[in-house]
Amino acid sequence: MPELPEVETVRAGISPHIKGAKIRGVEVYHRQLRYPIPEEIEQLYGATIEDVERRAKYLILTTSKGKVLIHLGMSGAIRILSDDFEHKKHDHFVLRLSEEKVLIYNDPRRFGFILLYGNDEPIPFLEKLAPEPLSDAFSAEYLHPKLKGRTRPIKSILMDQAFVVGAGNIYANESLFMAGIDPKRPANNLSFGEVERLVAEVKKVLARAIEQGGTTLKDFTTPDGSPGYFAQELLVYGQKGQPCPLCGQEIVRIVLGNRATYFCPQCQK
DNA sequence: AAGTCTACCTGAGGGC
DNA sequence: TGCCCTCAGGTAGACT
């Protein structure tokens, strides 16, 4: 489900509700996610949530008693409700907060995870990540040299968090379409100019998707329960057989790196 | 080393 | 209606 724009939407949605809140209860209903929720998570009892940040597709809750690292996997969702909330199927983890609020982690497929780190402890998951796509550090000057010797399809590179973070299958497809680049192209044969175009489009697509509250394909909702509106702006993702919005030729679906890939053979070279 | 494939898990939707 | 198959927003780890 969630790529950078969805995770950023979640961060922005939950932050005003939980920043400054005190943790009044920690409840684990299903410990077995991608990694088990650590037993020590109960130590958060009594802690204050000081900050809510996002890095790549990770959420980091900084509390007075440690940092909570959350990844939503494919189907994770967070909602903030009042403490008389109704449980839903696949609610795995609940933080009860001051002012009768609760934070609920729900994840049908359980590919997400929740881990706990000390405030001075490095978080291994964050150490090998590429720069944030919306920062100046993500540029053609950064990316083009990194593609040297890489023969993988450029689309696989875009989805590899060691090259660019935050783009998953939807936004990799959309960015390549916007840049007019064939997703199958070996990464190392993109010119500097093409990489410049691609970098610019990745930034534009992600920024626009954040403005729209992310993409709701089926089950993604923002923490207040409303959908993201970027789905109606998708130009190629999921559009197999539909006319290309630029040239009218049929959008094609292929498989690259085991992931569905959509593109216009006419517009993307 | 780099690239490819598999596994993890549930649910929705299509074909029959 | 129901069974079986395929597919789905991510990523680590095991292969070649």
PDB file of C-alpha atoms (C1' of nucleotides) in Angstrom:
ATOM      1  CA  MET A   1       0.000   0.000   0.000  1.00  0.00           C
ATOM      2  CA  PRO A   2       1.962   2.850   1.285  1.00  0.00           C
ATOM      3  CA  GLU A   3       4.689   4.627  -0.579  1.00  0.00           C
ATOM      4  CA  LEU A   4       6.203   7.898   0.540  1.00  0.00           C
ATOM      5  CA  PRO A   5       3.152  10.091  -0.119  1.00  0.00           C
ATOM      6  CA  GLU A   6       0.883   7.759   1.848  1.00  0.00           C
ATOM      7  CA  VAL A   7       3.316   7.520   4.754  1.00  0.00           C
ATOM      8  CA  GLU A   8       3.739  11.301   4.754  1.00  0.00           C
ATOM      9  CA  THR A   9      -0.051  11.651   4.766  1.00  0.00           C
ATOM     10  CA  VAL A  10      -0.212   9.349   7.772  1.00  0.00           C
ATOM     11  CA  ARG A  11       2.524  11.310   9.552  1.00  0.00           C
ATOM     12  CA  ALA A  12       0.832  14.637   8.950  1.00  0.00           C
ATOM     13  CA  GLY A  13      -2.523  13.184   9.977  1.00  0.00           C
ATOM     14  CA  ILE A  14      -1.442  11.634  13.260  1.00  0.00           C
ATOM     15  CA  SER A  15       1.142  14.177  14.376  1.00  0.00           C
ATOM     16  CA  PRO A  16      -1.206  16.906  15.652  1.00  0.00           C
ATOM     17  CA  HIS A  17      -3.187  14.293  17.615  1.00  0.00           C
ATOM     18  CA  ILE A  18      -0.333  12.486  19.308  1.00  0.00           C
ATOM     19  CA  LYS A  19       2.544  14.952  19.620  1.00  0.00           C
ATOM     20  CA  GLY A  20       2.851  15.834  23.280  1.00  0.00           C
ATOM     21  CA  ALA A  21       0.483  13.028  24.318  1.00  0.00           C
ATOM     22  CA  LYS A  22       1.336  10.703  27.153  1.00  0.00           C
ATOM     23  CA  ILE A  23       1.202   6.934  26.655  1.00  0.00           C
ATOM     24  CA  ARG A  24      -1.348   5.482  29.090  1.00  0.00           C
ATOM     25  CA  GLY A  25      -1.420   1.949  27.797  1.00  0.00           C
ATOM     26  CA  VAL A  26       0.297  -0.404  25.362  1.00  0.00           C
ATOM     27  CA  GLU A  27      -1.730  -3.285  23.928  1.00  0.00           C
ATOM     28  CA  VAL A  28      -0.464  -6.000  21.584  1.00  0.00           C
ATOM     29  CA  TYR A  29      -3.159  -8.157  19.974  1.00  0.00           C
ATOM     30  CA  HIS A  30      -1.034  -9.900  17.367  1.00  0.00           C
ATOM     31  CA  ARG A  31       2.691  -9.738  17.962  1.00  0.00           C
ATOM     32  CA  GLN A  32       3.739 -11.582  14.803  1.00  0.00           C
ATOM     33  CA  LEU A  33       4.206  -8.984  12.096  1.00  0.00           C
ATOM     34  CA  ARG A  34       7.133  -9.095   9.648  1.00  0.00           C
ATOM     35  CA  TYR A  35       9.232  -9.032  12.823  1.00  0.00           C
ATOM     36  CA  PRO A  36       7.642  -9.690  16.198  1.00  0.00           C
ATOM     37  CA  ILE A  37       6.651  -6.591  18.135  1.00  0.00           C
ATOM     38  CA  PRO A  38       9.265  -6.613  20.945  1.00  0.00           C
ATOM     39  CA  GLU A  39       8.129  -7.406  24.491  1.00  0.00           C
ATOM     40  CA  GLU A  40       9.952  -4.273  25.650  1.00  0.00           C
ATOM     41  CA  ILE A  41       7.394  -2.144  23.816  1.00  0.00           C
ATOM     42  CA  GLU A  42       5.463  -2.153  27.107  1.00  0.00           C
ATOM     43  CA  GLN A  43       8.212   0.020  28.579  1.00  0.00           C
ATOM     44  CA  LEU A  44       6.612   2.894  26.702  1.00  0.00           C
ATOM     45  CA  TYR A  45       3.990   3.078  29.421  1.00  0.00           C
ATOM     46  CA  GLY A  46       4.170   6.570  30.898  1.00  0.00           C
ATOM     47  CA  ALA A  47       6.317   7.997  28.096  1.00  0.00           C
ATOM     48  CA  THR A  48       5.536  11.233  26.302  1.00  0.00           C
ATOM     49  CA  ILE A  49       5.478  11.341  22.484  1.00  0.00           C
ATOM     50  CA  GLU A  50       7.826  14.142  21.602  1.00  0.00           C
ATOM     51  CA  ASP A  51       8.062  13.956  17.833  1.00  0.00           C
ATOM     52  CA  VAL A  52       6.555  12.211  14.821  1.00  0.00           C
ATOM     53  CA  GLU A  53       8.850  11.974  11.830  1.00  0.00           C
ATOM     54  CA  ARG A  54       9.081  10.184   8.506  1.00  0.00           C
ATOM     55  CA  ARG A  55      12.205   8.908   6.765  1.00  0.00           C
ATOM     56  CA  ALA A  56      11.599   7.168   3.441  1.00  0.00           C
ATOM     57  CA  LYS A  57       8.576   4.923   4.107  1.00  0.00           C
ATOM     58  CA  TYR A  58       9.310   4.657   7.831  1.00  0.00           C
ATOM     59  CA  LEU A  59       7.542   6.484  10.639  1.00  0.00           C
ATOM     60  CA  ILE A  60       9.529   7.302  13.746  1.00  0.00           C
ATOM     61  CA  LEU A  61       7.769   8.204  16.985  1.00  0.00           C
ATOM     62  CA  THR A  62      10.297   9.732  19.346  1.00  0.00           C
ATOM     63  CA  THR A  63       9.207   9.344  22.940  1.00  0.00           C
ATOM     64  CA  SER A  64      10.837  10.125  26.265  1.00  0.00           C
ATOM     65  CA  LYS A  65      11.512   6.387  26.622  1.00  0.00           C
ATOM     66  CA  GLY A  66      12.718   5.437  23.174  1.00  0.00           C
ATOM     67  CA  LYS A  67      11.971   5.575  19.477  1.00  0.00           C
ATOM     68  CA  VAL A  68       9.209   3.542  17.863  1.00  0.00           C
ATOM     69  CA  LEU A  69       9.988   2.574  14.277  1.00  0.00           C
ATOM     70  CA  ILE A  70       6.924   1.752  12.207  1.00  0.00           C
ATOM     71  CA  HIS A  71       6.778   0.404   8.667  1.00  0.00           C
ATOM     72  CA  LEU A  72       3.352  -0.090   7.095  1.00  0.00           C
ATOM     73  CA  GLY A  73       4.419  -2.839   4.678  1.00  0.00           C
ATOM     74  CA  MET A  74       1.831  -3.421   1.950  1.00  0.00           C
ATOM     75  CA  SER A  75      -1.361  -3.066   3.929  1.00  0.00           C
ATOM     76  CA  GLY A  76      -0.582  -1.303   7.207  1.00  0.00           C
ATOM     77  CA  ALA A  77      -2.751   1.578   8.365  1.00  0.00           C
ATOM     78  CA  ILE A  78      -2.898   3.808  11.415  1.00  0.00           C
ATOM     79  CA  ARG A  79      -5.994   5.422  12.776  1.00  0.00           C
ATOM     80  CA  ILE A  80      -6.473   7.798  15.657  1.00  0.00           C
ATOM     81  CA  LEU A  81      -9.741   7.470  17.537  1.00  0.00           C
ATOM     82  CA  SER A  82     -11.261   8.115  20.920  1.00  0.00           C
ATOM     83  CA  ASP A  83     -10.803   5.359  23.468  1.00  0.00           C
ATOM     84  CA  ASP A  84     -14.294   3.881  23.024  1.00  0.00           C
ATOM     85  CA  PHE A  85     -13.339   2.882  19.476  1.00  0.00           C
ATOM     86  CA  GLU A  86     -14.615  -0.259  17.804  1.00  0.00           C
ATOM     87  CA  HIS A  87     -12.009  -2.907  17.113  1.00  0.00           C
ATOM     88  CA  LYS A  88     -11.606  -3.954  13.524  1.00  0.00           C
ATOM     89  CA  LYS A  89     -10.236  -7.202  12.197  1.00  0.00           C
ATOM     90  CA  HIS A  90      -6.415  -7.039  11.994  1.00  0.00           C
ATOM     91  CA  ASP A  91      -5.997  -4.383  14.674  1.00  0.00           C
ATOM     92  CA  HIS A  92      -2.647  -5.666  16.000  1.00  0.00           C
ATOM     93  CA  PHE A  93      -1.328  -2.892  18.214  1.00  0.00           C
ATOM     94  CA  VAL A  94      -2.864  -0.064  20.239  1.00  0.00           C
ATOM     95  CA  LEU A  95      -1.345   2.845  22.124  1.00  0.00           C
ATOM     96  CA  ARG A  96      -3.739   4.408  24.604  1.00  0.00           C
ATOM     97  CA  LEU A  97      -2.953   8.087  24.977  1.00  0.00           C
ATOM     98  CA  SER A  98      -3.864  11.022  27.159  1.00  0.00           C
ATOM     99  CA  GLU A  99      -7.097  12.890  26.403  1.00  0.00           C
ATOM    100  CA  GLU A 100      -8.902   9.607  25.677  1.00  0.00           C
ATOM    101  CA  LYS A 101      -7.207   9.125  22.346  1.00  0.00           C
ATOM    102  CA  VAL A 102      -5.860   5.901  20.878  1.00  0.00           C
ATOM    103  CA  LEU A 103      -3.459   5.105  18.086  1.00  0.00           C
ATOM    104  CA  ILE A 104      -4.319   1.838  16.332  1.00  0.00           C
ATOM    105  CA  TYR A 105      -2.065  -0.134  13.975  1.00  0.00           C
ATOM    106  CA  ASN A 106      -4.042  -2.328  11.569  1.00  0.00           C
ATOM    107  CA  ASP A 107      -2.393  -4.574   8.977  1.00  0.00           C
ATOM    108  CA  PRO A 108      -4.200  -7.439   7.204  1.00  0.00           C
ATOM    109  CA  ARG A 109      -1.165  -8.864   5.446  1.00  0.00           C
ATOM    110  CA  ARG A 110       1.229  -8.265   8.341  1.00  0.00           C
ATOM    111  CA  PHE A 111       4.177  -7.275   6.143  1.00  0.00           C
ATOM    112  CA  GLY A 112       4.659  -4.176   8.279  1.00  0.00           C
ATOM    113  CA  PHE A 113       6.513  -3.986  11.577  1.00  0.00           C
ATOM    114  CA  ILE A 114       6.855  -2.060  14.817  1.00  0.00           C
ATOM    115  CA  LEU A 115      10.223  -1.979  16.583  1.00  0.00           C
ATOM    116  CA  LEU A 116      11.648  -0.122  19.547  1.00  0.00           C
ATOM    117  CA  TYR A 117      15.044   1.587  19.807  1.00  0.00           C
ATOM    118  CA  GLY A 118      16.788   3.565  22.520  1.00  0.00           C
ATOM    119  CA  ASN A 119      16.929   7.295  21.927  1.00  0.00           C
ATOM    120  CA  ASP A 120      20.686   7.188  21.379  1.00  0.00           C
ATOM    121  CA  GLU A 121      20.711   3.905  19.523  1.00  0.00           C
ATOM    122  CA  PRO A 122      21.238   3.905  15.751  1.00  0.00           C
ATOM    123  CA  ILE A 123      18.379   2.427  13.705  1.00  0.00           C
ATOM    124  CA  PRO A 124      19.892  -0.027  11.212  1.00  0.00           C
ATOM    125  CA  PHE A 125      16.955   0.233   8.796  1.00  0.00           C
ATOM    126  CA  LEU A 126      17.595   3.936   8.319  1.00  0.00           C
ATOM    127  CA  GLU A 127      21.324   3.691   7.743  1.00  0.00           C
ATOM    128  CA  LYS A 128      21.468   2.336   4.218  1.00  0.00           C
ATOM    129  CA  LEU A 129      18.782   4.577   2.791  1.00  0.00           C
ATOM    130  CA  ALA A 130      19.321   6.895  -0.163  1.00  0.00           C
ATOM    131  CA  PRO A 131      18.532  10.618   0.201  1.00  0.00           C
ATOM    132  CA  GLU A 132      14.969  11.867   0.488  1.00  0.00           C
ATOM    133  CA  PRO A 133      13.607  12.416  -3.038  1.00  0.00           C
ATOM    134  CA  LEU A 134      12.212  15.840  -2.177  1.00  0.00           C
ATOM    135  CA  SER A 135      15.518  17.089  -0.799  1.00  0.00           C
ATOM    136  CA  ASP A 136      18.255  18.819  -2.792  1.00  0.00           C
ATOM    137  CA  ALA A 137      20.508  15.844  -2.093  1.00  0.00           C
ATOM    138  CA  PHE A 138      18.470  13.840  -4.599  1.00  0.00           C
ATOM    139  CA  SER A 139      19.659  15.233  -7.911  1.00  0.00           C
ATOM    140  CA  ALA A 140      20.967  14.105 -11.292  1.00  0.00           C
ATOM    141  CA  GLU A 141      24.459  14.908 -10.021  1.00  0.00           C
ATOM    142  CA  TYR A 142      23.868  12.351  -7.281  1.00  0.00           C
ATOM    143  CA  LEU A 143      21.998   9.703  -9.259  1.00  0.00           C
ATOM    144  CA  HIS A 144      23.671   9.608 -12.669  1.00  0.00           C
ATOM    145  CA  PRO A 145      27.114   8.488 -11.383  1.00  0.00           C
ATOM    146  CA  LYS A 146      25.455   5.866  -9.178  1.00  0.00           C
ATOM    147  CA  LEU A 147      23.960   4.220 -12.261  1.00  0.00           C
ATOM    148  CA  LYS A 148      27.361   3.473 -13.751  1.00  0.00           C
ATOM    149  CA  GLY A 149      27.717  -0.261 -14.343  1.00  0.00           C
ATOM    150  CA  ARG A 150      24.074  -0.925 -13.389  1.00  0.00           C
ATOM    151  CA  THR A 151      22.319  -2.932 -16.034  1.00  0.00           C
ATOM    152  CA  ARG A 152      19.092  -3.485 -14.137  1.00  0.00           C
ATOM    153  CA  PRO A 153      15.976  -1.849 -15.576  1.00  0.00           C
ATOM    154  CA  ILE A 154      15.733   1.780 -14.490  1.00  0.00           C
ATOM    155  CA  LYS A 155      12.352   1.044 -12.930  1.00  0.00           C
ATOM    156  CA  SER A 156      13.873  -1.499 -10.546  1.00  0.00           C
ATOM    157  CA  ILE A 157      16.471   1.098  -9.575  1.00  0.00           C
ATOM    158  CA  LEU A 158      13.748   3.640  -8.833  1.00  0.00           C
ATOM    159  CA  MET A 159      12.126   1.157  -6.471  1.00  0.00           C
ATOM    160  CA  ASP A 160      15.425   0.295  -4.770  1.00  0.00           C
ATOM    161  CA  GLN A 161      15.651   2.266  -1.521  1.00  0.00           C
ATOM    162  CA  ALA A 162      19.447   2.365  -1.806  1.00  0.00           C
ATOM    163  CA  PHE A 163      19.134   4.623  -4.879  1.00  0.00           C
ATOM    164  CA  VAL A 164      16.017   6.667  -4.164  1.00  0.00           C
ATOM    165  CA  VAL A 165      13.679   6.270  -1.226  1.00  0.00           C
ATOM    166  CA  GLY A 166       9.938   6.557  -1.190  1.00  0.00           C
ATOM    167  CA  ALA A 167       8.968   5.550  -4.699  1.00  0.00           C
ATOM    168  CA  GLY A 168       7.189   2.215  -4.858  1.00  0.00           C
ATOM    169  CA  ASN A 169       5.412   0.582  -7.736  1.00  0.00           C
ATOM    170  CA  ILE A 170       2.814   3.265  -8.372  1.00  0.00           C
ATOM    171  CA  TYR A 171       5.091   6.283  -8.343  1.00  0.00           C
ATOM    172  CA  ALA A 172       7.967   4.565 -10.179  1.00  0.00           C
ATOM    173  CA  ASN A 173       5.575   3.843 -13.057  1.00  0.00           C
ATOM    174  CA  GLU A 174       4.100   7.327 -13.036  1.00  0.00           C
ATOM    175  CA  SER A 175       7.461   9.111 -12.857  1.00  0.00           C
ATOM    176  CA  LEU A 176       8.873   7.131 -15.780  1.00  0.00           C
ATOM    177  CA  PHE A 177       5.822   7.968 -17.848  1.00  0.00           C
ATOM    178  CA  MET A 178       6.112  11.661 -17.025  1.00  0.00           C
ATOM    179  CA  ALA A 179       9.804  11.582 -17.952  1.00  0.00           C
ATOM    180  CA  GLY A 180       9.117   9.705 -21.209  1.00  0.00           C
ATOM    181  CA  ILE A 181      11.542   6.921 -20.299  1.00  0.00           C
ATOM    182  CA  ASP A 182      10.989   3.231 -21.031  1.00  0.00           C
ATOM    183  CA  PRO A 183      10.981   1.346 -17.701  1.00  0.00           C
ATOM    184  CA  LYS A 184      12.970  -1.537 -19.238  1.00  0.00           C
ATOM    185  CA  ARG A 185      15.977   0.640 -20.112  1.00  0.00           C
ATOM    186  CA  PRO A 186      19.208  -0.534 -18.477  1.00  0.00           C
ATOM    187  CA  ALA A 187      19.956   2.105 -15.871  1.00  0.00           C
ATOM    188  CA  ASN A 188      23.476   2.717 -17.095  1.00  0.00           C
ATOM    189  CA  ASN A 189      22.430   3.790 -20.564  1.00  0.00           C
ATOM    190  CA  LEU A 190      20.386   6.781 -19.443  1.00  0.00           C
ATOM    191  CA  SER A 191      22.035  10.033 -20.405  1.00  0.00           C
ATOM    192  CA  PHE A 192      22.642  12.747 -17.821  1.00  0.00           C
ATOM    193  CA  GLY A 193      19.799  14.720 -19.373  1.00  0.00           C
ATOM    194  CA  GLU A 194      17.416  11.785 -19.042  1.00  0.00           C
ATOM    195  CA  VAL A 195      18.384  11.304 -15.424  1.00  0.00           C
ATOM    196  CA  GLU A 196      17.759  15.020 -14.878  1.00  0.00           C
ATOM    197  CA  ARG A 197      14.270  14.661 -16.348  1.00  0.00           C
ATOM    198  CA  LEU A 198      13.576  11.570 -14.296  1.00  0.00           C
ATOM    199  CA  VAL A 199      14.719  13.154 -11.041  1.00  0.00           C
ATOM    200  CA  ALA A 200      12.545  16.197 -11.742  1.00  0.00           C
ATOM    201  CA  GLU A 201       9.489  14.035 -12.446  1.00  0.00           C
ATOM    202  CA  VAL A 202       9.976  11.848  -9.373  1.00  0.00           C
ATOM    203  CA  LYS A 203       9.935  15.021  -7.288  1.00  0.00           C
ATOM    204  CA  LYS A 204       6.879  16.425  -9.067  1.00  0.00           C
ATOM    205  CA  VAL A 205       4.881  13.210  -8.883  1.00  0.00           C
ATOM    206  CA  LEU A 206       5.617  12.608  -5.200  1.00  0.00           C
ATOM    207  CA  ALA A 207       4.927  16.227  -4.248  1.00  0.00           C
ATOM    208  CA  ARG A 208       1.635  16.228  -6.125  1.00  0.00           C
ATOM    209  CA  ALA A 209       0.618  12.912  -4.556  1.00  0.00           C
ATOM    210  CA  ILE A 210       1.339  14.292  -1.073  1.00  0.00           C
ATOM    211  CA  GLU A 211      -0.879  17.286  -1.860  1.00  0.00           C
ATOM    212  CA  GLN A 212      -3.640  14.871  -2.791  1.00  0.00           C
ATOM    213  CA  GLY A 213      -3.289  12.843   0.401  1.00  0.00           C
ATOM    214  CA  GLY A 214      -1.747   9.830  -1.343  1.00  0.00           C
ATOM    215  CA  THR A 215      -3.311   7.175  -3.558  1.00  0.00           C
ATOM    216  CA  THR A 216      -6.223   5.027  -2.444  1.00  0.00           C
ATOM    217  CA  LEU A 217      -6.446   1.936  -4.644  1.00  0.00           C
ATOM    218  CA  LYS A 218      -8.587  -0.116  -2.313  1.00  0.00           C
ATOM    219  CA  ASP A 219      -7.863   0.075   1.383  1.00  0.00           C
ATOM    220  CA  PHE A 220      -5.539   2.987   2.040  1.00  0.00           C
ATOM    221  CA  THR A 221      -7.145   5.649   4.180  1.00  0.00           C
ATOM    222  CA  THR A 222      -5.702   8.662   5.898  1.00  0.00           C
ATOM    223  CA  PRO A 223      -5.755   8.478   9.709  1.00  0.00           C
ATOM    224  CA  ASP A 224      -9.132  10.235   9.842  1.00  0.00           C
ATOM    225  CA  GLY A 225     -10.642   7.624   7.534  1.00  0.00           C
ATOM    226  CA  SER A 226     -10.776   9.604   4.288  1.00  0.00           C
ATOM    227  CA  PRO A 227      -9.172   8.295   1.071  1.00  0.00           C
ATOM    228  CA  GLY A 228      -6.223   9.804  -0.824  1.00  0.00           C
ATOM    229  CA  TYR A 229      -7.202  11.478  -4.068  1.00  0.00           C
ATOM    230  CA  PHE A 230      -4.170  10.847  -6.257  1.00  0.00           C
ATOM    231  CA  ALA A 231      -5.766   7.689  -7.732  1.00  0.00           C
ATOM    232  CA  GLN A 232      -7.759   9.827 -10.145  1.00  0.00           C
ATOM    233  CA  GLU A 233      -4.532  11.357 -11.433  1.00  0.00           C
ATOM    234  CA  LEU A 234      -2.801   8.059 -12.244  1.00  0.00           C
ATOM    235  CA  LEU A 235      -1.856   8.131 -15.910  1.00  0.00           C
ATOM    236  CA  VAL A 236      -0.424   4.643 -16.450  1.00  0.00           C
ATOM    237  CA  TYR A 237      -0.512   2.621 -13.226  1.00  0.00           C
ATOM    238  CA  GLY A 238      -3.310   0.054 -13.504  1.00  0.00           C
ATOM    239  CA  GLN A 239      -4.293   1.425 -16.926  1.00  0.00           C
ATOM    240  CA  LYS A 240      -3.549  -1.635 -19.093  1.00  0.00           C
ATOM    241  CA  GLY A 241      -5.448  -1.410 -22.386  1.00  0.00           C
ATOM    242  CA  GLN A 242      -6.524   2.193 -21.767  1.00  0.00           C
ATOM    243  CA  PRO A 243      -5.464   4.909 -24.206  1.00  0.00           C
ATOM    244  CA  CYS A 244      -2.327   6.838 -23.337  1.00  0.00           C
ATOM    245  CA  PRO A 245      -3.378  10.325 -22.225  1.00  0.00           C
ATOM    246  CA  LEU A 246      -0.696  11.830 -24.477  1.00  0.00           C
ATOM    247  CA  CYS A 247      -0.840   9.829 -27.709  1.00  0.00           C
ATOM    248  CA  GLY A 248      -3.858   7.539 -27.447  1.00  0.00           C
ATOM    249  CA  GLN A 249      -1.908   4.295 -27.930  1.00  0.00           C
ATOM    250  CA  GLU A 250      -2.745   1.462 -25.585  1.00  0.00           C
ATOM    251  CA  ILE A 251      -0.987   1.366 -22.227  1.00  0.00           C
ATOM    252  CA  VAL A 252       0.888  -1.929 -21.912  1.00  0.00           C
ATOM    253  CA  ARG A 253       1.436  -4.081 -18.829  1.00  0.00           C
ATOM    254  CA  ILE A 254       4.640  -6.082 -18.486  1.00  0.00           C
ATOM    255  CA  VAL A 255       6.420  -7.633 -15.518  1.00  0.00           C
ATOM    256  CA  LEU A 256       9.796  -6.312 -14.351  1.00  0.00           C
ATOM    257  CA  GLY A 257      11.470  -7.670 -11.265  1.00  0.00           C
ATOM    258  CA  ASN A 258       8.271  -9.545 -10.524  1.00  0.00           C
ATOM    259  CA  ARG A 259       6.256  -6.328 -10.326  1.00  0.00           C
ATOM    260  CA  ALA A 260       3.518  -5.138 -12.644  1.00  0.00           C
ATOM    261  CA  THR A 261       4.849  -2.383 -14.880  1.00  0.00           C
ATOM    262  CA  TYR A 262       2.704  -0.060 -16.986  1.00  0.00           C
ATOM    263  CA  PHE A 263       3.920   2.178 -19.755  1.00  0.00           C
ATOM    264  CA  CYS A 264       3.194   3.699 -23.144  1.00  0.00           C
ATOM    265  CA  PRO A 265       5.451   2.124 -25.793  1.00  0.00           C
ATOM    266  CA  GLN A 266       4.940   5.185 -27.990  1.00  0.00           C
ATOM    267  CA  CYS A 267       5.770   7.930 -25.483  1.00  0.00           C
ATOM    268  CA  GLN A 268       8.383   6.154 -23.393  1.00  0.00           C
ATOM    269  CA  LYS A 269      11.662   5.447 -25.167  1.00  0.00           C
TER     270      LYS A 269
ATOM    271  C1'  DA B   1      29.236  -7.813  -6.986  1.00  0.00           C
ATOM    272  C1'  DA B   2      25.081  -7.350  -9.197  1.00  0.00           C
ATOM    273  C1'  DG B   3      20.850  -9.127 -10.580  1.00  0.00           C
ATOM    274  C1'  DT B   4      16.854 -12.235  -9.989  1.00  0.00           C
ATOM    275  C1'  DC B   5      13.629 -14.832  -7.481  1.00  0.00           C
ATOM    276  C1'  DT B   6      11.135 -16.333  -3.324  1.00  0.00           C
ATOM    277  C1'  DA B   7       9.009 -15.784   0.836  1.00  0.00           C
ATOM    278  C1'  DC B   8       6.243 -13.542   4.180  1.00  0.00           C
ATOM    279  C1'  DC B   9       0.245 -13.015   4.653  1.00  0.00           C
ATOM    280  C1'  DT B  10      -4.703 -11.964   3.835  1.00  0.00           C
ATOM    281  C1'  DG B  11      -8.412 -10.631   0.902  1.00  0.00           C
ATOM    282  C1'  DA B  12     -10.613  -9.217  -3.409  1.00  0.00           C
ATOM    283  C1'  DG B  13     -12.078 -10.284  -7.850  1.00  0.00           C
ATOM    284  C1'  DG B  14     -12.613 -13.076 -12.055  1.00  0.00           C
ATOM    285  C1'  DG B  15     -13.713 -17.451 -14.412  1.00  0.00           C
ATOM    286  C1'  DC B  16     -16.188 -21.456 -14.308  1.00  0.00           C
TER     287       DC B  16
ATOM    288  C1'  DT C   1     -23.201 -19.969  -4.296  1.00  0.00           C
ATOM    289  C1'  DG C   2     -18.644 -21.579  -4.072  1.00  0.00           C
ATOM    290  C1'  DC C   3     -14.145 -23.165  -5.480  1.00  0.00           C
ATOM    291  C1'  DC C   4      -9.780 -22.119  -7.526  1.00  0.00           C
ATOM    292  C1'  DC C   5      -6.696 -19.118  -9.460  1.00  0.00           C
ATOM    293  C1'  DT C   6      -4.251 -14.640  -9.808  1.00  0.00           C
ATOM    294  C1'  DC C   7      -3.089 -10.413  -8.109  1.00  0.00           C
ATOM    295  C1'  DA C   8      -1.990  -6.564  -4.701  1.00  0.00           C
ATOM    296  C1'  DG C   9       0.869  -0.287  -2.502  1.00  0.00           C
ATOM    297  C1'  DG C  10       7.235  -3.732   0.297  1.00  0.00           C
ATOM    298  C1'  DT C  11      11.551  -5.605   1.224  1.00  0.00           C
ATOM    299  C1'  DA C  12      15.015  -8.970   3.206  1.00  0.00           C
ATOM    300  C1'  DG C  13      17.468 -12.922   2.210  1.00  0.00           C
ATOM    301  C1'  DA C  14      18.810 -16.654  -0.626  1.00  0.00           C
ATOM    302  C1'  DC C  15      20.122 -17.848  -4.672  1.00  0.00           C
ATOM    303  C1'  DT C  16      22.950 -17.589  -9.555  1.00  0.00           C
TER     304       DT C  16
END
